[in-house]
XYZ file of C-alpha atoms in Angstrom:
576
model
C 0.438 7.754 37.239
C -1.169 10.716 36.520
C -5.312 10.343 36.074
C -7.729 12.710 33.707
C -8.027 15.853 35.713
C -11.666 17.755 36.217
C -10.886 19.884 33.766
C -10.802 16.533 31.288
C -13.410 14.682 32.962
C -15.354 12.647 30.430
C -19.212 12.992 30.055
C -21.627 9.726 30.283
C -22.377 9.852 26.840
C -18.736 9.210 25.636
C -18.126 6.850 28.693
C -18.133 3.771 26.060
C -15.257 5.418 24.805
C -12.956 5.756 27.537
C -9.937 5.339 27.297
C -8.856 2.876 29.560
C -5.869 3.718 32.431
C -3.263 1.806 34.331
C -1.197 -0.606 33.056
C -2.726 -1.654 29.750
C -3.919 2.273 28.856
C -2.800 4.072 25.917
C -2.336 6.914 27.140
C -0.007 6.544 30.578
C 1.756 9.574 28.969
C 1.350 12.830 31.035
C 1.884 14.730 28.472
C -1.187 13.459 26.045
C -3.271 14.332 29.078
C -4.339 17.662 28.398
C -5.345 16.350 24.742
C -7.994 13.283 26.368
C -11.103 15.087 25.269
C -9.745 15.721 22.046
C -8.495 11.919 21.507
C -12.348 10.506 22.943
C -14.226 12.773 20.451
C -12.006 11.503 17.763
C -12.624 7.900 19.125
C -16.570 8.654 19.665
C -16.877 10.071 16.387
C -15.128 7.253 14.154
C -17.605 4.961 16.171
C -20.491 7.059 15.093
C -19.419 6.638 11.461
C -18.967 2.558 11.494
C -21.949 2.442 12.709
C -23.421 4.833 10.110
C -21.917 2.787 7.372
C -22.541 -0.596 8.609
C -26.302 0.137 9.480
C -26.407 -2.838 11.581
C -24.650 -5.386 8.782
C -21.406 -7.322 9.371
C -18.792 -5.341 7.990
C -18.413 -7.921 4.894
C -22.304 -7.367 4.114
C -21.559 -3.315 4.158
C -18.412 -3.670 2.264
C -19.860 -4.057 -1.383
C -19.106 -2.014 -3.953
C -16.888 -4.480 -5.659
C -20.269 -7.032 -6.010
C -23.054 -4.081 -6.258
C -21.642 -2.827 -9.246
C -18.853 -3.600 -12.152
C -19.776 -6.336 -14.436
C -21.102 -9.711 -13.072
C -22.771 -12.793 -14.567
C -26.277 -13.749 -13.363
C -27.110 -17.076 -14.344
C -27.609 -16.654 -18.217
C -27.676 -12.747 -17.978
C -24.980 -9.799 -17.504
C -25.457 -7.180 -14.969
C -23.129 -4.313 -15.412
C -23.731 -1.277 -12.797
C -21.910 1.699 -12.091
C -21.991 4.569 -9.423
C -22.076 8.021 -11.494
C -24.448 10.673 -9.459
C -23.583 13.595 -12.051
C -23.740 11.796 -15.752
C -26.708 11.877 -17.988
C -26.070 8.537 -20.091
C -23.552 5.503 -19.555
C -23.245 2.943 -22.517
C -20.776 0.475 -22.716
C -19.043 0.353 -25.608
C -17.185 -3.054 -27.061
C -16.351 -4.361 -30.530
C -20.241 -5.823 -31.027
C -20.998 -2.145 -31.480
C -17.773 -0.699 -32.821
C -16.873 0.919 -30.429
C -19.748 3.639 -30.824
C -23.006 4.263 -27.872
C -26.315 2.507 -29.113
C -29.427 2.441 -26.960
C -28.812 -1.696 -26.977
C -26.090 -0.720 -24.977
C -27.072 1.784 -22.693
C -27.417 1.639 -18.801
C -30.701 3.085 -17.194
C -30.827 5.104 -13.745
C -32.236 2.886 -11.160
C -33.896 4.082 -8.081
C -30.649 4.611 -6.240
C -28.976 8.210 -6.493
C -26.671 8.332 -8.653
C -26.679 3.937 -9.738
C -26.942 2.994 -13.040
C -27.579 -0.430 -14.588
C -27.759 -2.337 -17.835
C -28.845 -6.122 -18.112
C -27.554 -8.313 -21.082
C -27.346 -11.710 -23.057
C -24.697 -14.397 -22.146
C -23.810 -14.025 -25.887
C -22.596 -10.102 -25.188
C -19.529 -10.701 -22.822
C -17.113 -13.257 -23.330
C -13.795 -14.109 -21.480
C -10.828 -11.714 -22.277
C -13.751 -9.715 -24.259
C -12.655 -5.633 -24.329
C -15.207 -2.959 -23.430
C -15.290 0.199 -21.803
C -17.675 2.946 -21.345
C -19.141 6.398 -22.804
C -19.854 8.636 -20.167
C -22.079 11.591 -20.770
C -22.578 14.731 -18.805
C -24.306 18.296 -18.901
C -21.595 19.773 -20.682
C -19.728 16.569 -22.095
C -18.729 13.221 -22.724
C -15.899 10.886 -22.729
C -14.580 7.807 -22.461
C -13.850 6.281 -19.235
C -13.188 2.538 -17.300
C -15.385 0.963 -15.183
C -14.470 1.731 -11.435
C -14.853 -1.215 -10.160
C -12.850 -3.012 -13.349
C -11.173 -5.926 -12.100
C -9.139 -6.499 -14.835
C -7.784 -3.704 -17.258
C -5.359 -3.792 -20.599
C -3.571 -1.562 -22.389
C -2.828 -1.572 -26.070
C 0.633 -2.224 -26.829
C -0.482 -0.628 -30.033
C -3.044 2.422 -29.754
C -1.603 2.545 -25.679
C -5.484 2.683 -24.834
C -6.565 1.309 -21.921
C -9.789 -0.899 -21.724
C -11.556 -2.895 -18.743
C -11.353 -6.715 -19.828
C -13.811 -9.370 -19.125
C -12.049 -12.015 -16.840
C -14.510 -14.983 -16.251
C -12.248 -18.437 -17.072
C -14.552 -21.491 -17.593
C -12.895 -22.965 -14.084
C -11.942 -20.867 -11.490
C -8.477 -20.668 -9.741
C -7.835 -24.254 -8.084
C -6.250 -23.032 -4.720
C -3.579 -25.685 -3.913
C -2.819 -23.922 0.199
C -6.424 -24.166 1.652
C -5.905 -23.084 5.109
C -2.948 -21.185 5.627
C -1.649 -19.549 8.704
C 0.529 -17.199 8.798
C 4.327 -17.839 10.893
C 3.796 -16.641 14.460
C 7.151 -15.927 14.321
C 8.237 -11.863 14.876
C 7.165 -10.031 10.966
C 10.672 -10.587 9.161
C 9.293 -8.476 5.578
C 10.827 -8.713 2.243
C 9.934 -5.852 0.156
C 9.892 -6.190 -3.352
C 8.079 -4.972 -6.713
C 7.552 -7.978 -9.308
C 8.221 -5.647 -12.254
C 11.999 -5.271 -11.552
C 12.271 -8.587 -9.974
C 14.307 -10.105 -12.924
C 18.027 -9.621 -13.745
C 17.275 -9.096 -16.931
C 16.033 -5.856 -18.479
C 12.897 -6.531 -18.648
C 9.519 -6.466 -16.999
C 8.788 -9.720 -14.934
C 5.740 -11.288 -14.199
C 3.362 -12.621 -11.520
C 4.573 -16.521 -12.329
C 7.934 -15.300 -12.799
C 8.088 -13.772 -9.276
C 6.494 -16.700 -8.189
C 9.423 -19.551 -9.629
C 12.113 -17.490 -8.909
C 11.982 -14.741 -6.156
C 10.173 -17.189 -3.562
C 12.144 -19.799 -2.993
C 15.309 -16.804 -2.382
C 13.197 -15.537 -0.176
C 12.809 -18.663 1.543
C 16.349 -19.069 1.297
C 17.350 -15.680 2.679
C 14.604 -16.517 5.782
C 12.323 -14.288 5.482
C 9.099 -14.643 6.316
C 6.361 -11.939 4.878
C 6.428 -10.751 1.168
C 5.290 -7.007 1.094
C 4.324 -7.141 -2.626
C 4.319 -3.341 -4.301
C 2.719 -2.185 -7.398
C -0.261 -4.692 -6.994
C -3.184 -2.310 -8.331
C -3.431 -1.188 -11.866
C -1.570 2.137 -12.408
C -0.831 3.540 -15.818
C 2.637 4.642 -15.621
C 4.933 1.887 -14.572
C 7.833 4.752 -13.570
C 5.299 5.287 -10.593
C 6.418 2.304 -8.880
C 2.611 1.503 -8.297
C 1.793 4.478 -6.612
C -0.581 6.445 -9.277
C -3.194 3.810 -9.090
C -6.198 3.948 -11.558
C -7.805 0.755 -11.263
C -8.038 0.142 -7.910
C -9.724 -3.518 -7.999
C -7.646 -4.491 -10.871
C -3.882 -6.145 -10.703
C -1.876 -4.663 -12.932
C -1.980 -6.641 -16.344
C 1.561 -5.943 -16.815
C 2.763 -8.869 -14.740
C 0.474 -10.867 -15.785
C -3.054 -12.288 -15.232
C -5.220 -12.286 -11.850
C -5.513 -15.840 -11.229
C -1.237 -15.448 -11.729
C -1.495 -13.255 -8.877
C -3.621 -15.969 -7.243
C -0.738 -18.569 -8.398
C 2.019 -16.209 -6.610
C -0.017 -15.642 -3.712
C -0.851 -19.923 -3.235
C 2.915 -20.461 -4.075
C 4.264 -18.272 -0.904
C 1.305 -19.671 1.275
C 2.704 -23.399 0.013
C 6.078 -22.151 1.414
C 4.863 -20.510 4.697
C 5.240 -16.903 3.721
C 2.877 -14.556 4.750
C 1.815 -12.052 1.922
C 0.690 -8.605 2.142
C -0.160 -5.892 -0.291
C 1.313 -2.222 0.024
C -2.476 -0.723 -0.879
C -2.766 2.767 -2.116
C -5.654 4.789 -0.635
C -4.166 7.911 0.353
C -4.687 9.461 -2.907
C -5.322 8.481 -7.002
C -3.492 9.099 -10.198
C -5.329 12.232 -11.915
C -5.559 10.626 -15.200
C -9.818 10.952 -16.158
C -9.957 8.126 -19.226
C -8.298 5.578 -17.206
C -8.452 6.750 -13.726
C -11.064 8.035 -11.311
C -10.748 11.563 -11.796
C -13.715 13.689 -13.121
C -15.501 10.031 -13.646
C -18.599 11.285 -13.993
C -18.144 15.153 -15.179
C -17.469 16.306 -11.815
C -14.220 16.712 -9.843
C -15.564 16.083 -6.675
C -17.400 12.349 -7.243
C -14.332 10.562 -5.192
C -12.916 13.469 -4.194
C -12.293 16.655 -2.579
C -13.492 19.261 -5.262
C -11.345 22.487 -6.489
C -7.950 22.804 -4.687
C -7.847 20.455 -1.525
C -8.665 17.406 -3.806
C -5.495 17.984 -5.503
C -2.184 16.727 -4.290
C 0.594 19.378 -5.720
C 3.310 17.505 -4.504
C 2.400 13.754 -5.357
C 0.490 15.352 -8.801
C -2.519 13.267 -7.799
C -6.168 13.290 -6.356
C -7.527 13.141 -2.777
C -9.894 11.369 -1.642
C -12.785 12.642 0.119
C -13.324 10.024 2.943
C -16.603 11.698 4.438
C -18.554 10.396 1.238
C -20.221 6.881 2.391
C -20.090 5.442 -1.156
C -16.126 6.336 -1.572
C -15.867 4.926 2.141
C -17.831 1.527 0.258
C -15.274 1.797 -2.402
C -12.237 2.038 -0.669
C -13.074 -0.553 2.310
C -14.424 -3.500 -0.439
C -11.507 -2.654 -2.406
C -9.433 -4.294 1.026
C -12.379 -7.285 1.238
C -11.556 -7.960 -2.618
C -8.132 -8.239 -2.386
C -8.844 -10.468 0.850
C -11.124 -12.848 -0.123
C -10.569 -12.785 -4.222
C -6.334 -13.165 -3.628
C -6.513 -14.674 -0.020
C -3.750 -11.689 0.595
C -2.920 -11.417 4.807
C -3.399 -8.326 4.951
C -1.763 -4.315 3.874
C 0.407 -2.043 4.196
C -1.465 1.617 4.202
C 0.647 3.639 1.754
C 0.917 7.405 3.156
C -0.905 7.628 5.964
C 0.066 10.983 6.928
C -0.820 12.453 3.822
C -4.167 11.181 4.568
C -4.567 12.396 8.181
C -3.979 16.200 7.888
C -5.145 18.163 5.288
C -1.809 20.076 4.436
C -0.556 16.680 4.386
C 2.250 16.698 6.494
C 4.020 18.354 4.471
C 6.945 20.939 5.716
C 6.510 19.985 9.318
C 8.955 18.377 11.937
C 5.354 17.398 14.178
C 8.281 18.004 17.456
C 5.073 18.674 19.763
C 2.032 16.586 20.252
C -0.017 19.583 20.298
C 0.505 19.149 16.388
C -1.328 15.970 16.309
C -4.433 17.085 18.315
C -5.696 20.488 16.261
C -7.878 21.213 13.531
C -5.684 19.943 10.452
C -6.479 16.584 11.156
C -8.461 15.287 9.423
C -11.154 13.573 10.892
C -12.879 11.584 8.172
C -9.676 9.602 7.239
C -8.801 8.790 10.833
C -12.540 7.495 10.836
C -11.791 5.808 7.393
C -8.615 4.450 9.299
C -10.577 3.131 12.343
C -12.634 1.226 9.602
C -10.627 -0.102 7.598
C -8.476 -1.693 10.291
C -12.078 -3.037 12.006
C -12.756 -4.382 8.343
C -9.376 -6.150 7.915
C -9.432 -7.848 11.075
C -13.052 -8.994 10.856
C -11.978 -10.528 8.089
C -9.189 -12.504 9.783
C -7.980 -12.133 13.006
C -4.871 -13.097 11.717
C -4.737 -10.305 9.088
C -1.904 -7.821 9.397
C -2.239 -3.823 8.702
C 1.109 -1.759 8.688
C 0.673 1.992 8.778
C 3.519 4.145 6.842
C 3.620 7.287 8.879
C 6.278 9.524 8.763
C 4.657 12.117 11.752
C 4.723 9.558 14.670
C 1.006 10.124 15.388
C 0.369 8.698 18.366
C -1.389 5.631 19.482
C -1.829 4.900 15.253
C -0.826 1.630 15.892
C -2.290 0.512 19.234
C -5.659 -0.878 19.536
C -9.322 0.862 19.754
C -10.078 -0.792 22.605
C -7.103 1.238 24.103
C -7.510 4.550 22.538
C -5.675 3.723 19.535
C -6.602 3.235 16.131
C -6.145 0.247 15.030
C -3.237 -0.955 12.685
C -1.017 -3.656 14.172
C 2.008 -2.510 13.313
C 3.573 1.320 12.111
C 7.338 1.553 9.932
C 9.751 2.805 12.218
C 10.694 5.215 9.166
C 13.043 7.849 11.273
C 15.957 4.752 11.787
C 16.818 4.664 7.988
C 16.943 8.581 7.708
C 19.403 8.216 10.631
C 21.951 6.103 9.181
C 21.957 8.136 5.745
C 22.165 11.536 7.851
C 25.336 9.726 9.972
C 26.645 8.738 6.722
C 26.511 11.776 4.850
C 27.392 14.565 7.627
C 29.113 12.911 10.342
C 32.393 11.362 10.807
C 32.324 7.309 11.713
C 34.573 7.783 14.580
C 31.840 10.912 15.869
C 28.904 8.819 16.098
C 26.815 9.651 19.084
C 25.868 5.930 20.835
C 23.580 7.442 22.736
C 21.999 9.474 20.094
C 22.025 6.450 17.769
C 20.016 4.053 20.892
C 17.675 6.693 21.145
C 16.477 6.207 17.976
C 16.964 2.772 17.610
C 14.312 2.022 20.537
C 12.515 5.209 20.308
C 8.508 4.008 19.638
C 5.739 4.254 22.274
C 5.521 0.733 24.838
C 1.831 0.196 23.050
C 2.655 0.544 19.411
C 4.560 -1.953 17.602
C 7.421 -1.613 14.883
C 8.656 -2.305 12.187
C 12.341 -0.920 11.852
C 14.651 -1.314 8.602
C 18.106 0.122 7.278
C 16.538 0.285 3.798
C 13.225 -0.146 1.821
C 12.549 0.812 -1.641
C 12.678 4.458 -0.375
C 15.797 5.391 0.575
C 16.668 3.866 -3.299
C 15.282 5.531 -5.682
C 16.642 7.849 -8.518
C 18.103 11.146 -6.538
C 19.621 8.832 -3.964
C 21.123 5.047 -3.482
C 21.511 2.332 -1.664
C 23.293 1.904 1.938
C 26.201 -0.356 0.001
C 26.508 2.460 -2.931
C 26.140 5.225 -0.366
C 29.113 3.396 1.541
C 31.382 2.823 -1.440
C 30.757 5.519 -4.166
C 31.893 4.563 -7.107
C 34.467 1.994 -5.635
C 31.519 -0.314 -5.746
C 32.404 -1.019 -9.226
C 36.022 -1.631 -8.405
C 36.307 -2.870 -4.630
C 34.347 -5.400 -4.643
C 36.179 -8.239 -4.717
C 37.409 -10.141 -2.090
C 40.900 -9.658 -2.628
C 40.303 -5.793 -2.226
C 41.757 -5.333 1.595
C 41.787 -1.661 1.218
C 40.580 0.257 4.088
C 37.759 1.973 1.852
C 36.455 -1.202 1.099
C 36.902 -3.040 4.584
C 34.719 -0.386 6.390
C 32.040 -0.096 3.848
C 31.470 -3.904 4.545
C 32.029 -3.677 7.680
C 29.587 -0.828 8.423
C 26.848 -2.475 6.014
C 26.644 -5.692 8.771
C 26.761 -3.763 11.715
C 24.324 -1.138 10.702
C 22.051 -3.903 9.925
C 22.769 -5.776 12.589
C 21.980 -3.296 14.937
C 19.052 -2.444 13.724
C 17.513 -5.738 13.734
C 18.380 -6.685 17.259
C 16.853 -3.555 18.326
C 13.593 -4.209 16.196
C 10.310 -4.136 17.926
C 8.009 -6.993 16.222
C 9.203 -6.194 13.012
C 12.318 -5.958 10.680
C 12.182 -5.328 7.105
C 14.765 -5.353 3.731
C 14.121 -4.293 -0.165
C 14.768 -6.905 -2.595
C 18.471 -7.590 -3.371
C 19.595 -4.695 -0.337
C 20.430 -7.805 1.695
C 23.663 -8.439 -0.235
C 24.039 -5.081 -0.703
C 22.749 -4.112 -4.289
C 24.413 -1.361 -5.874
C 23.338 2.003 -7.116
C 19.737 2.889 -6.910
C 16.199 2.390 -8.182
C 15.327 4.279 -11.994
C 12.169 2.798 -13.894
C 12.195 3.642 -17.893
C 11.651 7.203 -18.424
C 11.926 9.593 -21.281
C 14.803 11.162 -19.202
C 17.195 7.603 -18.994
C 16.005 6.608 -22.572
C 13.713 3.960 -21.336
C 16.148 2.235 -19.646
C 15.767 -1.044 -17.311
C 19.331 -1.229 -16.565
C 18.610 0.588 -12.988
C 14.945 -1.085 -12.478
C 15.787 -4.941 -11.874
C 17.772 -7.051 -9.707
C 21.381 -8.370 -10.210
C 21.143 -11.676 -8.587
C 24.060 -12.719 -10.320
C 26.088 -10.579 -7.536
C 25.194 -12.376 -4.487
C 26.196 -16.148 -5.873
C 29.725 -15.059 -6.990
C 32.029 -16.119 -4.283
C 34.678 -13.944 -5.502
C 32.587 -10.891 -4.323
C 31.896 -9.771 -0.835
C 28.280 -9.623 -1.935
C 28.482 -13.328 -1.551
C 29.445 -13.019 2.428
C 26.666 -9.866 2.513
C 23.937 -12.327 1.710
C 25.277 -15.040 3.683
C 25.658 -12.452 6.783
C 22.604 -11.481 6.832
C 20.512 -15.186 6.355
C 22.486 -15.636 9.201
C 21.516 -12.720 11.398
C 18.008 -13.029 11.067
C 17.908 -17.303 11.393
């Protein structure tokens, strides 16, 4: 095994970060060696900023934007704060004062750069009570939501949005005090409570809750990977243009119904993460982040690198201590307020080089190691996995990385950074490539084993046929993709035709080989276990704000008639 070479000798200073060789090392690879200095700096430097941030504290104490500012009851008085370095004037504005700025209702600067704060009766605030705020700047004003809102409503009839007041006279009675989490290897069931219902409708937290978790339980799964958790203002988004990022989205329902869902799975020994969104933030200014305080550069990157072209969204700028505060209590919140196990980190590689990823193959590791990383979210990505797992040590983090960057999923203490576990994402674009250029009977076994197993010995995986990806409008699912439009007509279990035979034949050994292959980790999108048809399309202008494409036809899987019956039962039975 090859060792650092002088030329990659380490200096005393950045001893404490060696990486460790031998058998337990990272980085036994001989061909990350001439990269080592490169990979310690990185590691050195995301040190340096933990302990910037943390000053000393515990990482809860330094971790507190979501109880430094927002609105919070003090015994008999209010205290409302809010994190605005470039406005003038912040009054909060609420039916007691028609919805128009008074001085009774305006914050003050404190001594803080950049904090306001405004101190009020009991009588002011009430449960469910509306209010938002009037931000003024040199230059303008507007309205805007509190950023660290932790409940927000829109009007079904004006379609304004407006931060709520959510303090019920008894809090959420926990019924699962102590849960931990299955030992057992991470068997994840993806799914977005919105389109969880057969019906076309939206469905809700306690909805999810009644119905999807005991077929979950049923199908043996073990780990709900709940999407669309944070408040985002466009429901076609599938969750992904989040604006409130403390705040779960009203639409399903309330937070302690979140709290209900989340007690419910506990109750029945499933594991529940949330797929958190902090790789970038919807533009929208009134209801969203952007230009918050006049500016476009408070959370993020200002002029053309904090805008995302392709994703039509914000980027964070992660070298800003208060938006590293923001984002790293937004994970403590959702930890301690929802008792959720931990995350999957939505986008990860858009976050660690500044072009994003995007239009690269990243066939060389010389692609990982040069300047268009960037460095402040790998050190936000150190953090945040320190964070989690100082939280609980049973706490999960998933990384969704599409560039294989090494070591992402290995621990510090090895060179790595930090997240448990990273999406094996190349093994579904394999089977849909197979599918739709190459013959069945021309597979390549050998090329389709390399894949399969193809992750570094460290890093652990999580591999899957389908998530909610590979489904949505522009493409379909692996039982659509399989049967075209036969799917409508084939489907029974009389149908012996060849067509039909192989498509079902093909969806259990695809999955099947995938799963026994699996390193740590196998995953499925809701209702893609029997094989749902067609594809994923939320209500849109363009389908006539349809839900006949965004929700679940359960009915499918319990008629025996239908070889979605035997899908189902197939695949309880493979992962058992």
């Amino acid at each position: 095994m090859k060792r650092c070479s002088k030329g990659h000798s380490l200096s005393d200073k950045n001893r404490a970060d060696r990486i460790p060789y031998g058998n337990a090392g990272l980085f036994d690879d001989p061909w990350l060696e001439p990269f080592v200095e490169i990979i310690q700096s990185r590691l050195s430097k995301a040190r340096k900023t933990s302990q910037q941030f943390t000053q000393g504290r515990s990482w809860q104490s330094a971790a507190d934007y979501h109880n430094r500012f927002g609105l919070h009851r003090s015994g008999k008085t209010w205290v409302f704060r809010e994190w605005a370095p470039n406005a003038t004037g912040i009054f909060i504005l609420c039916p007691a004062n028609q919805w128009k700025p008074s001085d009774d209702w305006a914050l003050t600067r404190t001594g803080e750069a950049g904090i306001f704060e405004g101190r009020f009766p009991e009588h002011c605030f009430a449960h469910k009570g509306l209010y938002r705020l009037w931000m003024v700047w040199d230059g303008g004003e507007s309205d805007r939501i509190p950023t660290a809102a932790t409940r927000v409503v829109q009007d079904p009839g004006t379609l304004i949005f407006n931060a709520q007041v959510w303090a019920p006279n008894k809090a959420y009675h926990w019924q699962t005090d102590h849960f931990i989490p299955p030992k057992a290897p991470l068997l994840v069931y993806e799914a977005h409570p919105g389109m969880a219902l057969e019906e076309g409708r939206i469905g809700t937290w306690v909805e999810f809750a009644e119905h999807l978790l005991p077929k979950i339980v049923h199908a043996g799964y073990n780990t709900l990977l709940l999407m669309a958790v944070q408040e985002h203002p466009y429901y076609g988004s599938f969750g992904y243009h989040v604006s409130s990022f403390f705040a779960p989205s009203s639409r399903f329902g309330t937070p302690d119904d979140l709290k209900y869902l989340i007690d419910m799975a506990h109750g029945m020994d499933i594991r529940v993460l949330v797929d958190i969104v902090h790789s970038h933030s919807v533009k929208n200014e009134v209801e969203g982040l952007s230009r918050f305080d006049g500016t476009d550069f408070q959370f993020f990157h200002g002029k053309d690198r904090g805008h995302h072209k392709l994703w039509d969204s914000r980027c964070f700028d992660y070298g800003k201590p208060q938006v590293l505060n923001f984002l790293l209590s937004n994970l403590r919140f959702f930890m301690e307020e929802f008792r959720v196990d931990g995350f999957r980190f939505d986008g990860v590689t858009s976050m660690l080089f500044h072009d994003h990823g995007l239009g690269r193959d990243f066939t060389r590791y010389a692609d990982y190691f040069g300047d268009d990383v960037d460095q402040d979210a790998l050190n936000y990505l150190f953090m945040a996995n320190d964070l989690v797992h100082s939280i609980s040590s049973r706490a999960i983090t998933i990384a969704e990385d599409v560039s294989g960057y090494p070591g992402l999923a290995a621990p510090k203490a090895v060179g790595g950074t930090g997240f448990d576990l990273r999406f094996a994402m190349g093994i579904a674009d394999m089977w849909i490539r197979l599918l739709k250029e190459v013959r069945d009977e021309d597979w390549h076994l050998g090329t389709i084993w390399f894949e399969l197993i193809r992750h570094r010995t460290e890093e652990k995986t999580i591999s899957y046929v389908e998530c909610h990806d590979q489904a949505l409008v522009g493409d379909q699912t692996l039982m659509m993709r399989l049967m075209g439009e036969r799917i409508y007509t084939g489907m029974q279990i009389s149908d012996t035709s060849a067509e039909t035979l192989r498509a079902v034949a093909l969806h259990k050994m695809i999955r099947l080989v995938t799963l026994g292959t699996a390193h740590k980790g196998y995953l499925t999108f809701m209702g893609n276990e029997f094989g749902h048809p067609e594809w994923v399309d939320f209500p849109s202008p363009g389908n006539g704000y349809s839900y006949t494409y965004a929700r679940r036809q359960w009915s499918l899987k319990y008629d025996p008639t239908l070889y979605y019956c035997g899908l189902f039962e197939f695949d309880r039975q493979m992962i058992a």
